[in-house]
Short mmCIF file of C-alpha atoms and ligand atoms in Angstrom, two decimals:
data_model
loop_
_atom_site.label_atom_id
_atom_site.label_comp_id
_atom_site.label_asym_id
_atom_site.label_seq_id
_atom_site.Cartn_x
_atom_site.Cartn_y
_atom_site.Cartn_z
CA MET A 1 -1.75 22.31 -2.60
CA LEU A 2 -0.30 19.60 -0.79
CA THR A 3 3.12 17.84 -1.50
CA LEU A 4 3.48 13.55 -1.34
CA TYR A 5 6.94 12.16 -1.00
CA GLU A 6 6.45 8.73 -2.51
CA LEU A 7 8.49 5.82 -3.47
CA SER A 8 9.66 5.50 -6.90
CA GLY A 9 11.26 2.74 -9.07
CA LYS A 10 12.50 2.27 -12.60
CA ALA A 11 10.61 3.81 -15.07
CA ASP A 12 9.07 6.30 -12.19
CA LEU A 13 6.84 3.18 -10.80
CA ARG A 14 4.71 4.17 -8.00
CA PHE A 15 4.67 0.90 -6.30
CA SER A 16 4.81 1.37 -2.48
CA PRO A 17 1.85 -0.13 -0.37
CA PHE A 18 2.22 2.86 2.05
CA CYS A 19 2.44 5.57 -0.31
CA TRP A 20 -0.69 3.81 -2.08
CA ARG A 21 -2.63 4.31 1.07
CA ALA A 22 -1.72 7.82 1.51
CA ARG A 23 -2.75 8.69 -2.43
CA LEU A 24 -5.69 6.71 -2.44
CA ALA A 25 -6.36 9.11 1.12
CA ILE A 26 -5.45 12.12 -1.06
CA GLY A 27 -7.76 10.99 -4.07
CA HIS A 28 -10.56 10.23 -1.46
CA LYS A 29 -10.64 13.83 0.32
CA GLY A 30 -10.28 15.01 -3.63
CA LEU A 31 -7.61 17.50 -2.45
CA PRO A 32 -4.87 19.03 -5.33
CA ALA A 33 -1.30 17.21 -4.62
CA ARG A 34 2.04 16.87 -6.17
CA TYR A 35 3.45 13.76 -6.22
CA VAL A 36 7.20 13.75 -5.53
CA PRO A 37 9.15 10.71 -6.64
CA VAL A 38 11.99 9.49 -3.81
CA THR A 39 14.26 6.39 -4.64
CA PHE A 40 14.74 3.93 -1.90
CA THR A 41 18.56 5.15 -1.63
CA ASP A 42 17.96 8.76 -1.94
CA LYS A 43 17.37 9.83 1.64
CA ASP A 44 18.78 13.45 1.35
CA THR A 45 15.07 14.40 -0.32
CA ILE A 46 13.20 13.61 2.83
CA ALA A 47 15.92 14.32 5.42
CA PHE A 48 13.81 17.41 6.01
CA SER A 49 11.45 14.82 7.70
CA GLY A 50 13.39 13.59 10.20
CA GLN A 51 13.53 10.19 9.14
CA LYS A 52 14.28 7.65 6.27
CA ARG A 53 10.89 6.27 5.05
CA VAL A 54 8.13 7.50 2.62
CA PRO A 55 5.33 8.42 2.76
CA VAL A 56 5.73 12.14 3.71
CA LEU A 57 3.29 14.72 3.37
CA VAL A 58 3.65 18.03 3.39
CA ASP A 59 0.70 20.20 4.28
CA GLY A 60 1.70 24.29 4.56
CA PRO A 61 3.63 24.20 7.32
CA GLU A 62 2.86 21.05 8.85
CA THR A 63 5.00 17.53 8.16
CA VAL A 64 3.85 14.19 8.29
CA ALA A 65 5.58 10.97 8.03
CA ASP A 66 3.80 7.49 8.25
CA SER A 67 0.39 6.36 6.04
CA TRP A 68 -1.60 6.48 8.97
CA LYS A 69 -0.51 9.68 10.63
CA ILE A 70 -1.54 11.02 7.11
CA ALA A 71 -4.78 9.62 6.85
CA SER A 72 -5.51 11.18 10.74
CA HIS A 73 -4.09 14.31 9.68
CA LEU A 74 -6.27 14.71 6.38
CA GLU A 75 -9.37 13.42 7.97
CA HIS A 76 -8.83 16.55 10.93
CA ALA A 77 -7.31 19.17 8.52
CA TYR A 78 -10.12 18.36 6.15
CA PRO A 79 -13.04 17.90 7.86
CA ASP A 80 -15.68 19.22 5.54
CA ARG A 81 -14.07 16.62 2.64
CA PRO A 82 -15.64 13.25 2.28
CA SER A 83 -14.68 11.53 5.47
CA LEU A 84 -12.02 8.94 5.59
CA PHE A 85 -12.90 6.94 8.52
CA GLY A 86 -17.13 7.99 9.37
CA GLY A 87 -16.28 9.34 13.08
CA ASP A 88 -14.21 8.77 16.32
CA ILE A 89 -15.49 5.16 16.42
CA GLY A 90 -14.84 4.79 12.84
CA ARG A 91 -11.66 5.82 12.88
CA SER A 92 -10.60 3.56 16.11
CA PHE A 93 -12.01 0.59 13.82
CA THR A 94 -10.24 1.37 11.06
CA ARG A 95 -7.19 1.61 12.81
CA PHE A 96 -7.48 -2.41 13.85
CA ILE A 97 -8.06 -3.08 10.31
CA ASP A 98 -5.16 -0.83 9.34
CA ALA A 99 -3.20 -2.81 12.28
CA TRP A 100 -4.30 -6.11 10.98
CA ALA A 101 -3.27 -5.66 7.42
CA THR A 102 -0.03 -4.47 7.81
CA GLN A 103 0.85 -7.27 10.80
CA SER A 104 -1.05 -10.23 9.40
CA VAL A 105 -1.35 -9.69 5.89
CA PHE A 106 1.34 -8.07 4.66
CA PRO A 107 4.07 -10.52 6.16
CA SER A 108 3.10 -13.52 4.00
CA LEU A 109 2.37 -11.38 0.92
CA VAL A 110 5.76 -10.19 1.02
CA ARG A 111 7.01 -13.31 1.13
CA ILE A 112 5.35 -14.05 -2.32
CA VAL A 113 6.04 -10.78 -4.51
CA LEU A 114 8.99 -9.37 -2.97
CA CYS A 115 11.42 -11.50 -5.13
CA ASP A 116 9.84 -9.52 -8.28
CA VAL A 117 10.66 -6.42 -6.82
CA LEU A 118 14.20 -5.89 -7.71
CA ASP A 119 12.96 -5.55 -11.53
CA HIS A 120 11.66 -2.19 -11.25
CA LEU A 121 14.73 -1.19 -9.32
CA ASP A 122 17.81 0.74 -10.48
CA GLN A 123 20.99 -1.01 -9.35
CA SER A 124 21.36 1.28 -6.62
CA ASP A 125 17.93 0.80 -4.98
CA ALA A 126 18.08 -3.25 -6.35
CA ALA A 127 21.58 -3.66 -4.10
CA TYR A 128 19.94 -1.64 -1.13
CA VAL A 129 16.78 -3.25 -1.26
CA LYS A 130 18.77 -6.81 -1.17
CA THR A 131 20.75 -6.44 1.35
CA THR A 132 18.40 -4.80 3.66
CA ARG A 133 15.48 -7.31 3.02
CA GLU A 134 17.98 -10.39 3.06
CA ARG A 135 18.63 -8.92 6.08
CA ASP A 136 15.55 -8.25 7.78
CA LEU A 137 13.44 -11.52 6.83
CA GLY A 138 16.90 -13.73 7.51
CA THR A 139 16.96 -15.51 4.18
CA THR A 140 18.13 -14.94 0.97
CA TRP A 141 16.95 -13.63 -2.36
CA ASP A 142 17.12 -17.17 -3.67
CA LYS A 143 15.25 -18.84 -0.86
CA LEU A 144 12.77 -16.06 -0.78
CA ARG A 145 11.75 -16.79 -4.69
CA GLU A 146 11.99 -21.05 -4.00
CA GLU A 147 9.51 -20.90 -0.88
CA ARG A 148 7.42 -18.06 -2.03
CA ASP A 149 4.23 -20.71 -2.84
CA ALA A 150 4.13 -22.01 0.56
CA PHE A 151 3.18 -18.77 1.77
CA VAL A 152 0.05 -18.46 -0.28
CA PRO A 153 -2.24 -20.87 2.55
CA GLU A 154 -1.00 -18.58 5.09
CA LEU A 155 -2.11 -15.39 3.11
CA ARG A 156 -5.41 -16.83 1.95
CA LYS A 157 -5.80 -17.54 5.85
CA SER A 158 -5.34 -14.57 7.30
CA LEU A 159 -7.58 -12.64 4.89
CA ALA A 160 -10.36 -14.80 6.37
CA PRO A 161 -11.80 -11.88 8.30
CA ALA A 162 -12.11 -9.81 5.25
CA ARG A 163 -13.11 -12.83 3.16
CA SER A 164 -16.71 -13.32 5.51
CA ILE A 165 -17.18 -9.75 5.32
CA LEU A 166 -17.20 -9.19 1.68
CA ARG A 167 -19.46 -11.97 1.02
CA GLN A 168 -22.11 -9.62 2.39
CA GLN A 169 -20.65 -6.06 1.36
CA GLU A 170 -19.28 -4.77 -1.24
CA PHE A 171 -16.30 -2.90 1.15
CA LEU A 172 -14.93 -3.30 3.93
CA ALA A 173 -16.30 -0.27 5.17
CA GLY A 174 -19.86 -0.96 3.56
CA ASN A 175 -21.14 -0.07 0.08
CA GLU A 176 -18.17 2.49 -0.58
CA PRO A 177 -14.48 2.03 0.26
CA LEU A 178 -13.19 4.23 3.14
CA TYR A 179 -9.65 4.25 4.67
CA ALA A 180 -9.81 0.69 5.96
CA ASP A 181 -10.50 -0.14 2.47
CA TYR A 182 -7.37 1.62 1.48
CA SER A 183 -5.25 0.37 3.97
CA LEU A 184 -5.32 -3.06 2.86
CA PHE A 185 -5.83 -2.74 -0.66
CA GLY A 186 -2.48 -0.59 -0.91
CA LEU A 187 -0.67 -3.40 0.09
CA PHE A 188 -2.46 -5.60 -3.34
CA GLN A 189 -1.56 -2.69 -5.22
CA TRP A 190 1.59 -2.75 -4.24
CA ALA A 191 1.90 -6.66 -5.22
CA ARG A 192 0.21 -6.34 -8.84
CA LEU A 193 2.53 -3.20 -9.76
CA ILE A 194 5.58 -5.37 -8.64
CA SER A 195 4.65 -9.11 -9.40
CA ASN A 196 2.14 -10.86 -11.95
CA TYR A 197 1.89 -13.58 -8.99
CA ARG A 198 -1.92 -14.93 -8.90
CA LEU A 199 -2.31 -14.51 -5.07
CA LEU A 200 -5.88 -15.34 -4.45
CA ASP A 201 -8.77 -17.75 -6.28
CA PRO A 202 -11.09 -16.36 -8.81
CA MET A 203 -13.78 -16.94 -6.90
CA ASP A 204 -12.66 -15.70 -3.74
CA SER A 205 -14.92 -12.97 -2.14
CA VAL A 206 -11.46 -10.84 -1.60
CA GLU A 207 -10.82 -11.13 -5.23
CA ALA A 208 -13.71 -9.86 -6.02
CA TRP A 209 -13.13 -6.86 -3.99
CA ARG A 210 -9.61 -6.27 -5.25
CA CYS A 211 -11.15 -5.92 -8.53
CA ARG A 212 -13.66 -3.34 -7.48
CA MET A 213 -10.69 -1.53 -5.53
CA VAL A 214 -8.59 -1.18 -8.99
CA ALA A 215 -11.56 0.08 -10.90
CA HIS A 216 -12.23 2.23 -7.61
CA THR A 217 -8.75 3.85 -7.84
CA SER A 218 -8.65 4.35 -11.54
CA ARG A 219 -11.41 6.52 -10.97
CA LEU A 220 -10.03 8.26 -7.98
CA ILE A 221 -6.57 8.81 -9.26
CA PRO A 222 -6.69 9.17 -13.09
CA ASP A 223 -3.52 10.10 -13.53
CA PRO A 224 -1.77 8.35 -16.10
CA GLN A 225 1.44 7.60 -13.64
CA SER A 226 -0.73 5.02 -11.63
CA VAL A 227 -2.54 3.07 -14.61
CA PRO A 228 -1.33 -0.26 -13.24
CA PRO A 229 -1.07 -3.16 -15.62
CA ASN A 230 -3.83 -5.68 -16.06
CA ILE A 231 -3.95 -7.59 -13.26
N1 GSH B 1 4.95 2.72 8.89
C1 GSH B 1 5.10 3.34 7.78
C2 GSH B 1 6.01 2.21 6.76
C3 GSH B 1 6.63 3.24 5.71
C4 GSH B 1 7.77 2.28 4.66
O1 GSH B 1 8.27 1.40 5.14
N2 GSH B 1 8.00 2.75 3.92
C5 GSH B 1 9.52 1.96 2.82
C6 GSH B 1 8.73 2.27 1.48
S1 GSH B 1 7.42 0.95 1.21
C7 GSH B 1 10.19 3.19 2.83
O2 GSH B 1 10.08 4.25 3.16
N3 GSH B 1 11.40 2.09 2.95
C8 GSH B 1 12.64 3.01 2.99
C9 GSH B 1 13.96 1.87 3.54
O3 GSH B 1 13.72 0.91 3.62
O4 GSH B 1 15.07 2.41 3.38
C10 GSH B 1 3.51 3.67 6.77
O5 GSH B 1 3.05 3.47 7.17
O6 GSH B 1 3.63 4.73 6.14
#
């Protein structure tokens, strides 16, 4: 039995983009897991991992922090289960997609939806997130909210590589989703769980993919905790 320590908000909402990547990787492998909630300010629960961020996976004697390392660990440790990458070459390309999603897509997504996250946190976590994110982003919460619309064109532009591929195939990995899809979708799952903001044009091929991924996710992880709102 695996244990995944993952971020939890008010009403135990599991919204973290990186934890969703790990959740989907575990679901794809079809492995039984225990999902342990950790709040932003509860660093004691994951102190054993020697760092302060989630997701953290415990698999027998192994402790793995970081969503990419977790996916790599699962692929290596469970080669007889469905592959996350489709081989070594696939792993390299997936790593590129993972870096692109995190470095080129996530920053504008953050500017659009992060301002809604405080509604999903208890008081101490909300204060912590507001202070640390205002510091990291070099802005104030009011400005984040005021300026959010201006980041929509940037977000949509950053998705151009996915848009063209998804006009030709159902998923980034081809006919079925693999970790490349989970990596990008984790970010959209975060966005939809914390915000009602409409990010994409309904006719966008990325939006059609996002809807397919929502359906795929609810089949993969039937846990009622992860049943998301209707957007
Ligand atoms: N590179 C890491 C990023 C993990 C990360 O930043 N996790 C956030 C939650 S989404 C976190 O634990 N934040 C704790 C904090 O801000 O103190 C991964 O891919 O897992």
